Short mmCIF file of C-alpha atoms and ligand atoms in Angstrom, two decimals:
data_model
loop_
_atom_site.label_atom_id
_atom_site.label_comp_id
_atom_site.label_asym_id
_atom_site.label_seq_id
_atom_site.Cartn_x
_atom_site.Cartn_y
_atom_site.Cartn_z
CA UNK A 1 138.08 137.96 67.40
CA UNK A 2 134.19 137.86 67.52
CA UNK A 3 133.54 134.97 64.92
CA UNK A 4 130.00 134.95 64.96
CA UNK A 5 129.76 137.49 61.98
CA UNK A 6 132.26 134.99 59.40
CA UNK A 7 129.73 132.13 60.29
CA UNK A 8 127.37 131.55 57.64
CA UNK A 9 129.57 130.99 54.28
CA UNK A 10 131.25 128.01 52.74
CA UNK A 11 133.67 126.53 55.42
CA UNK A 12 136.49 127.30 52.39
CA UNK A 13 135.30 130.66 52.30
CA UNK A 14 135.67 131.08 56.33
CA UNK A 15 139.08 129.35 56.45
CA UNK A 16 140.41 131.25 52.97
CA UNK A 17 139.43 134.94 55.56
CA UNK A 18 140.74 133.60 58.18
CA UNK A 19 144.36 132.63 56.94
CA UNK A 20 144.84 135.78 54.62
CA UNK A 21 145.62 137.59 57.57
CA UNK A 22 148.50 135.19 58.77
CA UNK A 23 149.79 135.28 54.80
CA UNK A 24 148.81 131.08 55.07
CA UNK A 25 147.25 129.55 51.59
CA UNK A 26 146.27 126.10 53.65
CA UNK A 27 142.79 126.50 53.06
CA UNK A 28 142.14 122.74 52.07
CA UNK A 29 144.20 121.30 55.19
CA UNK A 30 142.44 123.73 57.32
CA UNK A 31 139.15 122.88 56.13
CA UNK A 32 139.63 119.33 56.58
CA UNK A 33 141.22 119.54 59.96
CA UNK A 34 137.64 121.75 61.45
CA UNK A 35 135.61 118.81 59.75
CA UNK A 36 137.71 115.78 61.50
CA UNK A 37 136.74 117.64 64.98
CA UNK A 38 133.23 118.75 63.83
CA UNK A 39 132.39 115.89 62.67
CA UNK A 40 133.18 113.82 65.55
CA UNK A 41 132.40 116.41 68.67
CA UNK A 42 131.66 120.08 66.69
CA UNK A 43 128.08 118.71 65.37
CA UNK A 44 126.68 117.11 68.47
CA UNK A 45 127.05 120.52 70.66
CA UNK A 46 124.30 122.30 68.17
CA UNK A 47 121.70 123.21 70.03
CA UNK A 48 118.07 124.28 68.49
CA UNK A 49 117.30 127.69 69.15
CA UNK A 50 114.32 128.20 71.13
CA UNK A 51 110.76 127.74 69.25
CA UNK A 52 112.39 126.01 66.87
CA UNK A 53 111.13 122.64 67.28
CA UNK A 54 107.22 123.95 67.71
CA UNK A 55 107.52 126.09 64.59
CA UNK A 56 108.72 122.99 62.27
CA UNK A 57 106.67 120.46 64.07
CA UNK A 58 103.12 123.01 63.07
CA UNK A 59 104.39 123.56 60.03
CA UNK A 60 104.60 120.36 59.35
CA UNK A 61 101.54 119.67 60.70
CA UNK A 62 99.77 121.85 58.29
CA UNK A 63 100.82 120.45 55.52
CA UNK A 64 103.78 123.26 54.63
CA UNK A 65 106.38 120.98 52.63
CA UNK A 66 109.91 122.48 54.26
CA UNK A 67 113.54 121.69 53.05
CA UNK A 68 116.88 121.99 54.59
CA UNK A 69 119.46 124.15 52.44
CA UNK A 70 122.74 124.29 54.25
CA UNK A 71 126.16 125.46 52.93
CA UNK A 72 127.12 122.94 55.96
CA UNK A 73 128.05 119.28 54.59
CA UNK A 74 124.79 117.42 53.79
CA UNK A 75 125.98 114.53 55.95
CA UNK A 76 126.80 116.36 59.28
CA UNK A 77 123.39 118.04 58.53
CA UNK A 78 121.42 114.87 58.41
CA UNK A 79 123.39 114.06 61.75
CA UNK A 80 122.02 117.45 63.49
CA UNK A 81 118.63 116.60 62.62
CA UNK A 82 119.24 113.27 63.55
CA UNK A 83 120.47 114.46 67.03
CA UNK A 84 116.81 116.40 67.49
CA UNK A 85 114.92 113.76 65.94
CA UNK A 86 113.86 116.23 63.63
CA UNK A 87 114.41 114.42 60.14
CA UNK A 88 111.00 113.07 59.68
CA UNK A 89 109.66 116.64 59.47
CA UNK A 90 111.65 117.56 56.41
CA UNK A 91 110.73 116.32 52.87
CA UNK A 92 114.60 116.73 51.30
CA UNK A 93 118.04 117.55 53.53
CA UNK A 94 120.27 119.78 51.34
CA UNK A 95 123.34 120.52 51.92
CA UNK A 96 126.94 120.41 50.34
CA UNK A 97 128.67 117.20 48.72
CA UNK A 98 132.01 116.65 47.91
CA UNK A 99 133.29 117.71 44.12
CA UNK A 100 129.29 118.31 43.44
CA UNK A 101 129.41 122.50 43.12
CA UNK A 102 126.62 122.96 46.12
CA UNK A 103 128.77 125.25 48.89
CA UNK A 104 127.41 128.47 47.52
CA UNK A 105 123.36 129.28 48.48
CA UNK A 106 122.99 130.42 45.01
CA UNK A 107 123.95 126.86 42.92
CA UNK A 108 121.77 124.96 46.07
CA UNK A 109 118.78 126.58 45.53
CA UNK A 110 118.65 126.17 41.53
CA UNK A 111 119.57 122.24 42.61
CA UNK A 112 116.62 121.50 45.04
CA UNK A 113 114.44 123.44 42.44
CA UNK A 114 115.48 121.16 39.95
CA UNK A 115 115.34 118.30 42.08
CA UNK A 116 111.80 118.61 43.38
CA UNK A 117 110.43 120.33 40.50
CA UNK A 118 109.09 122.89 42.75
CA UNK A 119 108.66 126.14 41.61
CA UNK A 120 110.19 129.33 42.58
CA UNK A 121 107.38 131.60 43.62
CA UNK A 122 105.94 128.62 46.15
CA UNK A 123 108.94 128.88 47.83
CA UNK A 124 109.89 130.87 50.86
CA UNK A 125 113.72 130.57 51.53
CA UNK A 126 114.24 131.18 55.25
CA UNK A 127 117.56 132.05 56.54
CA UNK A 128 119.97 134.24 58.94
CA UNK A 129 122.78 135.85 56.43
CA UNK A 130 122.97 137.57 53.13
CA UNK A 131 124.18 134.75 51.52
CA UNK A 132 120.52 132.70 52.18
CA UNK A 133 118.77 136.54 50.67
CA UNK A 134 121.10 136.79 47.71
CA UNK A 135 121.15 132.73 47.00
CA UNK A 136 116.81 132.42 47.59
CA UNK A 137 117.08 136.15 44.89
CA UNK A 138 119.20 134.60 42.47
CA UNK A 139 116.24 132.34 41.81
CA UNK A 140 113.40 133.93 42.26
CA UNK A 141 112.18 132.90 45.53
CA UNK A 142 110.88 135.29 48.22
CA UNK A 143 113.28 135.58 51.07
CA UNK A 144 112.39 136.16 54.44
CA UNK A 145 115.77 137.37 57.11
CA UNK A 146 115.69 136.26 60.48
CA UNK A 147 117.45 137.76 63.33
CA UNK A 148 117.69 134.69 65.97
CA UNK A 149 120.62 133.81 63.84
CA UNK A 150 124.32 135.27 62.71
CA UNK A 151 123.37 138.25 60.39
CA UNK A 152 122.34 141.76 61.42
CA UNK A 153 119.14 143.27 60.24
CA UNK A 154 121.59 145.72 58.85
CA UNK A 155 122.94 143.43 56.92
CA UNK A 156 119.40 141.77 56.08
CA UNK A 157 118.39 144.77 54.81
CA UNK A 158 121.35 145.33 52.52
CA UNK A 159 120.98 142.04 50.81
CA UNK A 160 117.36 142.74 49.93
CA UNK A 161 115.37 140.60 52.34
CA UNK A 162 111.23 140.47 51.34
CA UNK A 163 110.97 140.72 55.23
CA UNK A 164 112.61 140.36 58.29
CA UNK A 165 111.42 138.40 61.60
CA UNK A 166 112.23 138.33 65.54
CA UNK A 167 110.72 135.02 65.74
CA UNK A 168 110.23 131.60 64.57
CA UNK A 169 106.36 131.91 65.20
CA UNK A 170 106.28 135.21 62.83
CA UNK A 171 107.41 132.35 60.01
CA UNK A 172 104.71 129.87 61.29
CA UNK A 173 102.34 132.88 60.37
CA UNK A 174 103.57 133.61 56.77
CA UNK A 175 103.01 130.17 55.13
CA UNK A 176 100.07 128.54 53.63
O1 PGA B 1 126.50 126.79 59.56
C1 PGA B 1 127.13 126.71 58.51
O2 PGA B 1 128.23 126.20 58.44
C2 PGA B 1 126.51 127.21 57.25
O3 PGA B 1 125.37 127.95 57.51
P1 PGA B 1 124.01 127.59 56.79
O4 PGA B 1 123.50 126.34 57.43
O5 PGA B 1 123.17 128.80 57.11
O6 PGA B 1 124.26 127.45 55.33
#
């Protein structure tokens, strides 16, 4: 099985595909089994894709506030960054927490929005699947689709993406 195109969702979501086709309803002792490995080995094998770095760091640079919004647990998120020495760049790391209704793009957007008191149309919500299109939609931001990632530009296109882009320095060109 090619997983790359069931990697963007809520882990739950992944594992709750996956086992339907074996008839298994484990979906919590599967999900915490993949975070006991990633979280000890899975994280530290991410690798930044390339252009990555230069595109945050001159963003950054130009004064372009930028926020992490991961379905991934906010923890092993901070971690990754960590691992890059990339936190410093970011002014908030969002991601999922237990019990606090954040998995789904849609409910994390409205909470950084609230959180920072930012407002929607400032905001560009960056992002490979449908699920960062749809969640960025659902409140009001523009959405731009990128195709380094997971998600076709098929399936970019289908969610409603404001634009699409090859590359990281195409993003470094739409802000400010
Ligand atoms: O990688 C994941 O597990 C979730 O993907 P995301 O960071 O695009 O939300």
């Amino acid at each position: 099985m090619d997983i790359r195109s069931i990697i963007g969702p809520p882990i739950e979501d992944v594992m709750r595909y996956l086992l339907s086709s074996f008839g298994d309803d484990r979906v919590a002792q599967a999900v915490d089994a993949y975070r006991s490995d990633y979280g000890t080995r899975g994280l530290l094998l991410s690798e930044l894709y390339p252009e990555i770095r230069e595109t945050l760091v001159g963003l950054h640079s130009r004064g372009i506030r930028l926020f992490l919004a991961t379905s991934k647990r906010e923890t092993f998120a901070r971690r990754i960054l960590d691992n890059h020495g990339l936190p410093s760049l970011f002014q908030g790391i969002y991601g999922s927490v237990p019990g606090a209704g954040l998995d789904h793009k849609p409910e994390l957007l409205a909470h950084i929005l609230r959180d920072t008191g930012l407002a929607a149309e400032d905001c560009i919500m960056v992002g490979d699947r449908k699920f960062d299109i749809v969640g960025a939609h659902a409140n009001r931001m523009h959405a731009v689709g990128v195709l380094w990632g997971y998600g076709s530009r098929e399936e970019l296109e289908l969610a409603g993406a404001d634009l699409i882009v090859d590359a990281p320095r195409e993003v470094a060109s739409l802000a400010g």
